[in-house]
Each structure stands twice: as C-alpha cells, then as structure tokens.
Short mmCIF file of C-alpha atoms in Angstrom, two decimals:
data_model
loop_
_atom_site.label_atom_id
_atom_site.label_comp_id
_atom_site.label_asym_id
_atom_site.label_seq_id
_atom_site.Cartn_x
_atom_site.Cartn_y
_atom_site.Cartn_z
CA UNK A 1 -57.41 -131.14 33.20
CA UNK A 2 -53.63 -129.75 32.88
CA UNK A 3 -51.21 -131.37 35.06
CA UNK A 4 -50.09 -128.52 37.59
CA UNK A 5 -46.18 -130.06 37.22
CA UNK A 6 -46.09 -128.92 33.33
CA UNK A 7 -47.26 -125.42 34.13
CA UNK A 8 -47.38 -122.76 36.45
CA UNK A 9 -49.68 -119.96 36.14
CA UNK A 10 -50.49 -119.11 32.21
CA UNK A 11 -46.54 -120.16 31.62
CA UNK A 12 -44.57 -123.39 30.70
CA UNK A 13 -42.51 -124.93 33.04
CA UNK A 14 -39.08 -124.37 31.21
CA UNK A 15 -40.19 -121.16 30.85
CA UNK A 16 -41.08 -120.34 34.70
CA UNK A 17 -37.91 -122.43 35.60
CA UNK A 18 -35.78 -119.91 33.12
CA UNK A 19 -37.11 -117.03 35.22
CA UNK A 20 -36.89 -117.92 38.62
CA UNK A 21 -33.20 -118.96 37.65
CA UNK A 22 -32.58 -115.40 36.50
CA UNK A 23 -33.71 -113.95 40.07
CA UNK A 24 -30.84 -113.84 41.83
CA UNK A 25 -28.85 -112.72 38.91
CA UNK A 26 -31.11 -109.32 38.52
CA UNK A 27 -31.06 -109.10 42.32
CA UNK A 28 -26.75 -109.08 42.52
CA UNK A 29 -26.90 -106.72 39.29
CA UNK A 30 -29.31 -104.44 41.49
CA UNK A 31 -27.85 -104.36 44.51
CA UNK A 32 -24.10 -103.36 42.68
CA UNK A 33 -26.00 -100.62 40.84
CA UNK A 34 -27.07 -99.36 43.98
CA UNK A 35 -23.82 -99.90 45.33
CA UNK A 36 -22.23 -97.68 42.66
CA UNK A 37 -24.61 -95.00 43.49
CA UNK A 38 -24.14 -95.09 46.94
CA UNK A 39 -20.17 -94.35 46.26
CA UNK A 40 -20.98 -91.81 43.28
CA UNK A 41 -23.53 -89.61 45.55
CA UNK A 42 -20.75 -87.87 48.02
CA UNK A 43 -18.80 -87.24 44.35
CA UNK A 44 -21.50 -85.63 42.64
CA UNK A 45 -22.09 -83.89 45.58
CA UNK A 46 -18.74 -82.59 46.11
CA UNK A 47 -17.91 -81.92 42.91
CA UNK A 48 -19.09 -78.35 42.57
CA UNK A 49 -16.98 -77.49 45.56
CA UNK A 50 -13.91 -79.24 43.89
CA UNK A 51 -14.33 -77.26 40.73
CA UNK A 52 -14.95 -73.80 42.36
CA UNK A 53 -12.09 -74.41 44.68
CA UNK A 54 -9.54 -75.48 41.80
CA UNK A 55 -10.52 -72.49 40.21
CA UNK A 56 -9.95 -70.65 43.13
CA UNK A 57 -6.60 -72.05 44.07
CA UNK A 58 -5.01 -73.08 40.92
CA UNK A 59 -6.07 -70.74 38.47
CA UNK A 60 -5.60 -67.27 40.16
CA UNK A 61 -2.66 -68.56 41.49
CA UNK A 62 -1.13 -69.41 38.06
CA UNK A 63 -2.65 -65.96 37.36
CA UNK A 64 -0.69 -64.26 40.56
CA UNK A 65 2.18 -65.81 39.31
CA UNK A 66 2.19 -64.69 35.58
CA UNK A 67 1.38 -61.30 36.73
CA UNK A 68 4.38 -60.96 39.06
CA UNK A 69 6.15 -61.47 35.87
CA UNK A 70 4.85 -58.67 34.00
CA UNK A 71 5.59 -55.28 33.65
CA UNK A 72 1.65 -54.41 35.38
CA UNK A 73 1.61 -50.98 37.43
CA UNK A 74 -2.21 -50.03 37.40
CA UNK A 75 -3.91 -52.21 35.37
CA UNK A 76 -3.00 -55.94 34.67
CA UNK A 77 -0.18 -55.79 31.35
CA UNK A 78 0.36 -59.12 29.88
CA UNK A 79 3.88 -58.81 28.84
CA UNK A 80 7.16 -60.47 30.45
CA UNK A 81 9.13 -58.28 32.41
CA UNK A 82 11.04 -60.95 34.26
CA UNK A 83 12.28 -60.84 37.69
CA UNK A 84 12.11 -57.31 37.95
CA UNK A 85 9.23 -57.23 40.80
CA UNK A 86 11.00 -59.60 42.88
CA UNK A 87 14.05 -57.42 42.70
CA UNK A 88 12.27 -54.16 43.21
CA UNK A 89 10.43 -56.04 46.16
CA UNK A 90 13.62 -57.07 48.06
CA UNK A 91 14.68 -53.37 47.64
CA UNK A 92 11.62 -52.02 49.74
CA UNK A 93 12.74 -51.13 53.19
CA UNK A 94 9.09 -51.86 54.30
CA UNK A 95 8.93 -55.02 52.71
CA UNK A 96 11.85 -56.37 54.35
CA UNK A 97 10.71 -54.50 57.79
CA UNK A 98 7.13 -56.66 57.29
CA UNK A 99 8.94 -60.04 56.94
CA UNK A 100 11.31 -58.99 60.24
CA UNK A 101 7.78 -57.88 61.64
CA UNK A 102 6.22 -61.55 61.20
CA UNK A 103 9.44 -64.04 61.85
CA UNK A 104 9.44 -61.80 65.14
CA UNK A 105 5.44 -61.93 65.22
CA UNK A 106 5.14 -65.73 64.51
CA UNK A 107 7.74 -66.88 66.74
CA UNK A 108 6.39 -65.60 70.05
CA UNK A 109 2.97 -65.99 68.79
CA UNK A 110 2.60 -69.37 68.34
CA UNK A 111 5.58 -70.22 71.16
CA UNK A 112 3.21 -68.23 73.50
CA UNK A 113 -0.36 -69.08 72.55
CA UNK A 114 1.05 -73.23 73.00
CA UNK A 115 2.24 -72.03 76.14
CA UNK A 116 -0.73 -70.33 77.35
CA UNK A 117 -3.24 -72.87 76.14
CA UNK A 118 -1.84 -76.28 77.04
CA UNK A 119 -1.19 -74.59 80.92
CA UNK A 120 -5.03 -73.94 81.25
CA UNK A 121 -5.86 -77.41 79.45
CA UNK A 122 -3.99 -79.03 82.09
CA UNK A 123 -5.44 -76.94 84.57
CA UNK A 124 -8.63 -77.76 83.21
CA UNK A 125 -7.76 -81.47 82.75
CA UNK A 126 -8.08 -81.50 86.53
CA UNK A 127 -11.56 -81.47 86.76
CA UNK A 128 -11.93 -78.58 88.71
CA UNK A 129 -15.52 -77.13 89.93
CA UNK A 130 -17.32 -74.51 87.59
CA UNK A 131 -14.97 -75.99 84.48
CA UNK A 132 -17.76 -75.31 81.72
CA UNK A 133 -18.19 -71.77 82.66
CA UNK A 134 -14.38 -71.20 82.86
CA UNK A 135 -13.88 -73.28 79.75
CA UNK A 136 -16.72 -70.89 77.74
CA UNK A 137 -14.79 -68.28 79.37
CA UNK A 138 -11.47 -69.13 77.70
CA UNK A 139 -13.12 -69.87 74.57
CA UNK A 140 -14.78 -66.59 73.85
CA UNK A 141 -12.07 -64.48 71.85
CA UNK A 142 -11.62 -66.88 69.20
CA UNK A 143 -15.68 -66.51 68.66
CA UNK A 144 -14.86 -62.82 68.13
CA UNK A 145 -13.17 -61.85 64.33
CA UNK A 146 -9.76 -60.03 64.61
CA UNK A 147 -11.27 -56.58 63.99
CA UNK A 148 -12.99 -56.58 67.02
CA UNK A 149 -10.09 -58.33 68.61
CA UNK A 150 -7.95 -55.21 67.37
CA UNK A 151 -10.29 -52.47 67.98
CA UNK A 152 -11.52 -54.05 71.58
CA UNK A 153 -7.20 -54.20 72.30
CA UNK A 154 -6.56 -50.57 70.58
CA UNK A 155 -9.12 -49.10 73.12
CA UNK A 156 -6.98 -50.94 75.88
CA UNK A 157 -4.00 -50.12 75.10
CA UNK A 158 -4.28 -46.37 74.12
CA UNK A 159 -3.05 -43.71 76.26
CA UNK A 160 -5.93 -41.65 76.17
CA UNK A 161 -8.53 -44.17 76.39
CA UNK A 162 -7.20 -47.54 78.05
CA UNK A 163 -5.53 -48.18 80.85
CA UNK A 164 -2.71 -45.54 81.38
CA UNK A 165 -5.86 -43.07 81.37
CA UNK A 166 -7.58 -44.86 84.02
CA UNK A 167 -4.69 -44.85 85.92
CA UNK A 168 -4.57 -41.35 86.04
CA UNK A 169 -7.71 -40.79 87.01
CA UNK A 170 -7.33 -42.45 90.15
CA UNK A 171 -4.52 -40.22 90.82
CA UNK A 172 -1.25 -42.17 89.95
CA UNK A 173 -0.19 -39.65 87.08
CA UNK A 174 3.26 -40.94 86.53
CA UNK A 175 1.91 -44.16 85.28
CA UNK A 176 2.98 -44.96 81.87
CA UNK A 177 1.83 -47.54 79.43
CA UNK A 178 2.80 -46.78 75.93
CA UNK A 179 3.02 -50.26 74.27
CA UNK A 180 0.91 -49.31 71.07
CA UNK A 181 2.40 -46.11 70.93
CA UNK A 182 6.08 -46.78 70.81
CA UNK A 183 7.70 -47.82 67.54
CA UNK A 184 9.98 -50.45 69.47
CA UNK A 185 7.12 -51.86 71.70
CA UNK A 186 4.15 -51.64 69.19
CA UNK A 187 4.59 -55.21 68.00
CA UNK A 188 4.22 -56.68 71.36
CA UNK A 189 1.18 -55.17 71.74
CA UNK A 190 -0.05 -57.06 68.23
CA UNK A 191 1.51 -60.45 70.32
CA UNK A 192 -0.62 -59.73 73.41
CA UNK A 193 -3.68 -59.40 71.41
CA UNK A 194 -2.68 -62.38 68.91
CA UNK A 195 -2.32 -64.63 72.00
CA UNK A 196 -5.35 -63.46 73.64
CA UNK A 197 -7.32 -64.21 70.78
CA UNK A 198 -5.64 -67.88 70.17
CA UNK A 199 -4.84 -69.13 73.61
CA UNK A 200 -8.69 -70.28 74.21
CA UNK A 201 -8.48 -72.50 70.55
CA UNK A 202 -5.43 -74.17 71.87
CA UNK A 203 -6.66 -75.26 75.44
CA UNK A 204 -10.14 -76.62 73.65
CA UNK A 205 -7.88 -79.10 71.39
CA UNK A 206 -5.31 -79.87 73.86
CA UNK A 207 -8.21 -80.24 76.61
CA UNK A 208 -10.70 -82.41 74.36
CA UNK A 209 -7.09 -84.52 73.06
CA UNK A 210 -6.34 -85.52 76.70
CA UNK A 211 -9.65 -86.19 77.68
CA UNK A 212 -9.04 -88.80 74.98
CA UNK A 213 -5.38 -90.65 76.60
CA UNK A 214 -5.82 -93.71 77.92
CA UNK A 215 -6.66 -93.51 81.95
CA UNK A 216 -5.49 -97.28 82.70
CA UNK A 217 -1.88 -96.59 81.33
CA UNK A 218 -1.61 -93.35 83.01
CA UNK A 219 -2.83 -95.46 86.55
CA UNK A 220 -0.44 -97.86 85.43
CA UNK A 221 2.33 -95.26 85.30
CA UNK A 222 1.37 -93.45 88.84
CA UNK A 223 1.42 -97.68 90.40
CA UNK A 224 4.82 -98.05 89.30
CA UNK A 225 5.66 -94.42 90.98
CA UNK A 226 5.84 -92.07 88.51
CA UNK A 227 5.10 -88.32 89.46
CA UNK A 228 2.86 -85.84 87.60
CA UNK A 229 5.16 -84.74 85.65
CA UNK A 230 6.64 -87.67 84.22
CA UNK A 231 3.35 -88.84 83.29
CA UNK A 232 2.85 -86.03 81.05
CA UNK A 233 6.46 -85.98 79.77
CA UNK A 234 6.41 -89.81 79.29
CA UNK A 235 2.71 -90.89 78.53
CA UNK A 236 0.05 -88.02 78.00
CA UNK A 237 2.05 -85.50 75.79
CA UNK A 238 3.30 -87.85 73.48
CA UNK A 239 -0.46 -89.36 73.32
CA UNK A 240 -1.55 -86.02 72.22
CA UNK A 241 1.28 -84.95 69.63
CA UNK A 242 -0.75 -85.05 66.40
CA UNK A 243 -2.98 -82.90 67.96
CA UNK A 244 -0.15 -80.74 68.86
CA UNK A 245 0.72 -80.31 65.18
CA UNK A 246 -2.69 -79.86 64.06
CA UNK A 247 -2.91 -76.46 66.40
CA UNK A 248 0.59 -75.88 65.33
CA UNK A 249 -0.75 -75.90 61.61
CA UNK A 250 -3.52 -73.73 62.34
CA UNK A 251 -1.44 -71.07 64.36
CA UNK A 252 1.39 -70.98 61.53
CA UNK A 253 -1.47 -70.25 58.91
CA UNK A 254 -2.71 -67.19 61.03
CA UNK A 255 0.23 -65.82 61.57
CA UNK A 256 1.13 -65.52 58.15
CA UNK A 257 -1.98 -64.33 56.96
CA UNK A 258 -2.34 -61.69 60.17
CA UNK A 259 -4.13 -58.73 58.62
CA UNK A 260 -7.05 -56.98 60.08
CA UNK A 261 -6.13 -57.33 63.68
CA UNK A 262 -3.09 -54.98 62.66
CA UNK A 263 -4.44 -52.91 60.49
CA UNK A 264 -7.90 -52.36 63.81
CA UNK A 265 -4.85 -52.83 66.48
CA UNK A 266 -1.78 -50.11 64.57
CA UNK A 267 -3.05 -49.54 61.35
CA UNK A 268 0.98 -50.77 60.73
CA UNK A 269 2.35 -48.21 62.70
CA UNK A 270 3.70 -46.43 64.36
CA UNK A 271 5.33 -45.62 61.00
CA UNK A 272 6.14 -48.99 59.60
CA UNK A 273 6.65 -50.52 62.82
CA UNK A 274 4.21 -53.28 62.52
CA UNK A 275 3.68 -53.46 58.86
CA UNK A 276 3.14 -57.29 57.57
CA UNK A 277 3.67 -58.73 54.40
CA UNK A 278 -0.08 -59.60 53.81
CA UNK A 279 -0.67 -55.62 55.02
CA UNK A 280 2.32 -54.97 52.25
CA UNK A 281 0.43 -56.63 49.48
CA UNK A 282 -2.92 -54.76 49.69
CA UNK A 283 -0.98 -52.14 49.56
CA UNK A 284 0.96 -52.37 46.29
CA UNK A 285 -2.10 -54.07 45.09
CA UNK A 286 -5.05 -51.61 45.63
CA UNK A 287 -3.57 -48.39 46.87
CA UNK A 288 0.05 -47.32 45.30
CA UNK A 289 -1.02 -49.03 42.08
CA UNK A 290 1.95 -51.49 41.93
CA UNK A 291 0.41 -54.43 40.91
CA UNK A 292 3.25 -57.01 39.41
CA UNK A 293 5.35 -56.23 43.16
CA UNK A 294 1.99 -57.10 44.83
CA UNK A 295 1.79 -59.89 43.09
CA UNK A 296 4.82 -61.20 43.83
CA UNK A 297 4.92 -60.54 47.40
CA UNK A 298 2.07 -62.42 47.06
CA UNK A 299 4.07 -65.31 45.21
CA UNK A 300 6.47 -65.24 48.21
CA UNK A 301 3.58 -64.98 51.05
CA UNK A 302 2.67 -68.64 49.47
CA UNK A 303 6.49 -69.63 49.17
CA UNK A 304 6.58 -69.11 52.63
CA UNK A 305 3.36 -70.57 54.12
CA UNK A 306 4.50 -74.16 51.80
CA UNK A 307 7.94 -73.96 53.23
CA UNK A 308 6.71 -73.94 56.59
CA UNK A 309 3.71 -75.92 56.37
CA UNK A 310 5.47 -79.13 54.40
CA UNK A 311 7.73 -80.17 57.44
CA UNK A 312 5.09 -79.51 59.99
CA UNK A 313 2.53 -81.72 57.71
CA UNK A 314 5.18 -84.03 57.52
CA UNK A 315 6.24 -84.84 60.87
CA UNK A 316 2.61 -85.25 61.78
CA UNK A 317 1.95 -88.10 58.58
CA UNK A 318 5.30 -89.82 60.24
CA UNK A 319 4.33 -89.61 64.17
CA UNK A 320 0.56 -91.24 62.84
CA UNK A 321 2.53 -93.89 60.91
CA UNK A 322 5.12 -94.31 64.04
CA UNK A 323 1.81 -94.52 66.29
CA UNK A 324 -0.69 -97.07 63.85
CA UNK A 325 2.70 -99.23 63.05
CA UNK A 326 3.04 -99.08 67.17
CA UNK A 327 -0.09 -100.62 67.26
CA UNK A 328 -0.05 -103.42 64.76
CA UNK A 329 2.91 -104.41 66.72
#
C-alpha cells in the first residue's frame, strides 16, 4: 500500500508540489495577456479608419499643396512654377469679392445663430409646457442638408414665387421684397437661411449644457439675492463656456466650408455677389480648367480654417484646465 503523503494521483509529490506552485504564475501571465488584448482590440479596430483618414488628410493635402505650385491648367503638370497661382489668385476680383463675401458671411452668421439659439435655450431652460414638441420644432432644419435649406429659402424669397408674390395676390401690389434679387442685399438673404438652418443646433447644446449646471449653487446665488440675470452672467454662462466654444467650433467650420446652400439659395449671384471661396475653388478646379489657382485657393481655404480654429481650440484646452485646476483646489 503507497502512502497517500508521497503521491498524489499517478504523480510524485515534488512533482505535484512543482505544479501547483506554477498556478498562480500561468494565471498572472494569463490574465496580462488578456489584458493586452483588451487594450489592442479598440487599436486594431481603429486602425483602418486611421490609415484611410491619413491618407485622406495628409496625403492629398501634400498633393493640393505641390500642385498649387505647378504650372497645372487642365490636367495635373508636375513641374515648379512657384508662387505664380497665389499671385494670379490675389489678382481675381472674384476671389477677393468671395473672401469679403465670407468675413461678412461668418461674422453675422455665427454672431447671430449664438444669439438666436442660446435666447430659445433659455427660454426653453424654463421648463415651459409642450417643450419637446417646441424643442423638435427648433431642431428640424439642421435634420434637413443645405440644398434643401437653399432651395426651400430660394422659393421664399423669390419675387415670383415667395412672399412678395403672395403679397400681391391679396391685393397689396406695392409690396416689395427683393432680398435675393438685389446684388447689395443678396448676402443677407444667404445669413437668414444660414441662421435658420443653425439656430436649432445651438439651442440643443446650450439647452442640454445648462440642464447640466449645478441647481444648489444657482439656489445658493438667488438666497443671497441675486437676480436672473446675474445668475447667468455670474454662475450659469460661465458653467457652460466649453460648450460655448464647441458650437463656436462647429459654426466657424460651416461657414468656411458654405457651399451648396449658395450655390441652391444664389447660385453666387446676382453676378458675383455672393460668390465664396469654397464656390471659387470648384470653379477653377472643374469648370475654367485652372487647376494650380484652385489648388491654391484651396491651400488658403485651409490657411484660414487653422488660423481661426487654433485660438478658438485653444482657449477652450485653457478654460478646461482653469475649470479641473478650480476643482482640485
């Protein structure tokens, strides 16, 4: 008979001792494999997406770049012309009209569209009765693209069709209202529809952003006998400032690319009237066959959107760092 304390199972002792010992061992080496894994997944996954959009960004941008050095008309010419485009481009009456077009364009746009939507988040913010249906409401244009946007406005707006017509029919024939038609006015009409489209976007952030502020410290603020409009001055809008610049961001980026709502609003006119830069550079690109000053309007579109973007991007990293280092304190 084998003593049962020299051998467990068809193994020694040392032997089965050796292996348990090695247990936990496997178990830690497991469990950081997995670990690894775990962390590695989201990267695989993601990678494809990383790679197509490097390509996308980096590479035809390089490309963009090289070509709005070359001497390319037609057809892409790999030679080196220099700065030649860029000097032809500043030369362009309608190039220079476009960028007038969207400083004017972006300025009220995004001044206006803040305006409009943080109003009706407030509004909204006061819990009013039937909020969801106004708040679906609001929300509607920016569920539309910008060629119905355009085309939906155009039909407004036109003297035959819109408003000025209906007018008329009722009997008030000296009614005017030709805002699309007018080479002074026709930009305003692109604002009213830009707005229209935005304002909706805006209130949703703003709205869901003070939903968000801290109730106690604004009860705290209306004890010690501040009024409603301290409160927001003081407490709430600071609260909701990166949120602010997030919209802000958003709205900056449309307005620089604004394209089809133009081109289904004016079609750029009257005349040149409301011709863009991003309207500019399909057109040197694909229809007068000028490809190296399409390109580098191009180059410039992108000089502009970083210039603007960088401080914007930056004052929102520094009011999150003012705000966590507020709250370590």
């Amino acid at each position: 008979m084998q003593a049962p304390s020299s051998f467990i199972g068809t193994k020694p002792l040392g032997q089965a001792m050796q292996s348990v010992a090695h247990i936990p061992e496997f178990r830690t080496r497991s469990v950081s494999r997995a670990a690894r894994m775990a962390q590695l997944v989201p990267t695989l996954v993601l990678l494809p997406t990383l790679i197509t959009t490097g390509i996308y960004i980096f590479v035809f941008v390089c490309w963009n770049i090289y070509l709005s050095l070359s001497s390319s008309t037609l057809l892409p010419v790999y030679d080196f012309a220099g700065f030649d485009a860029y000097t032809r481009l500043w030369r362009n009456p309608r190039w220079t009209t476009g960028v007038n077009n969207l400083a004017i364009f972006g300025a009220l746009y995004i001044v206006l569209s803040l305006l409009v939507g943080v109003v009706l988040a407030v509004l909204m913010d006061q819990r009013i009765k039937g909020e969801n249906f106004l708040r679906s409401i609001f929300l509607y244009p920016i569920a539309i693209s910008f060629v119905v946007t355009g085309t939906t406005w155009q039909w407004i707006l036109n003297p035959s069709t819109g408003l000025e017509k209906f007018f008329h029919d009722l009997g008030w024939t000296s009614f005017e209202f030709s805002l699309i038609t007018s080479r002074e006015t026709a930009l305003y009409a692109v604002v009213i529809a830009a707005v229209w489209h935005a304002s909706g976007f805006v209130m949703v952030m703003v709205l869901a952003a003070l939903r968000g502020v801290d109730h106690d410290v604004v009860k705290a603020g209306r004890i010690d006998g501040a009024g409603m409009f301290k409160i927001y001055r003081r407490i709430i809008l600071p609260s909701i400032w990166p949120v602010i610049i997030s919209v802000l961001i958003i709205l900056l980026q449309f307005a620089i690319k604004t394209f089809d709502l133009v081109l289904a609003l004016t079609h750029g006119g009257p005349g040149i009237s409301t011709t863009f830069p991003a309207i500019f550079v399909y057109d040197r690109l694909f229809a007068a066959g000028e490809l190296a000053q399409g390109a580098a309007a191009a180059v410039w579109l992108l000089i502009g959107l970083t210039v603007v973007l960088l401080p914007v991007i930056a004052l929102g990293w520094v009011l999150r760092k003012q705000k966590n280092g507020g709250g370590h304190a």
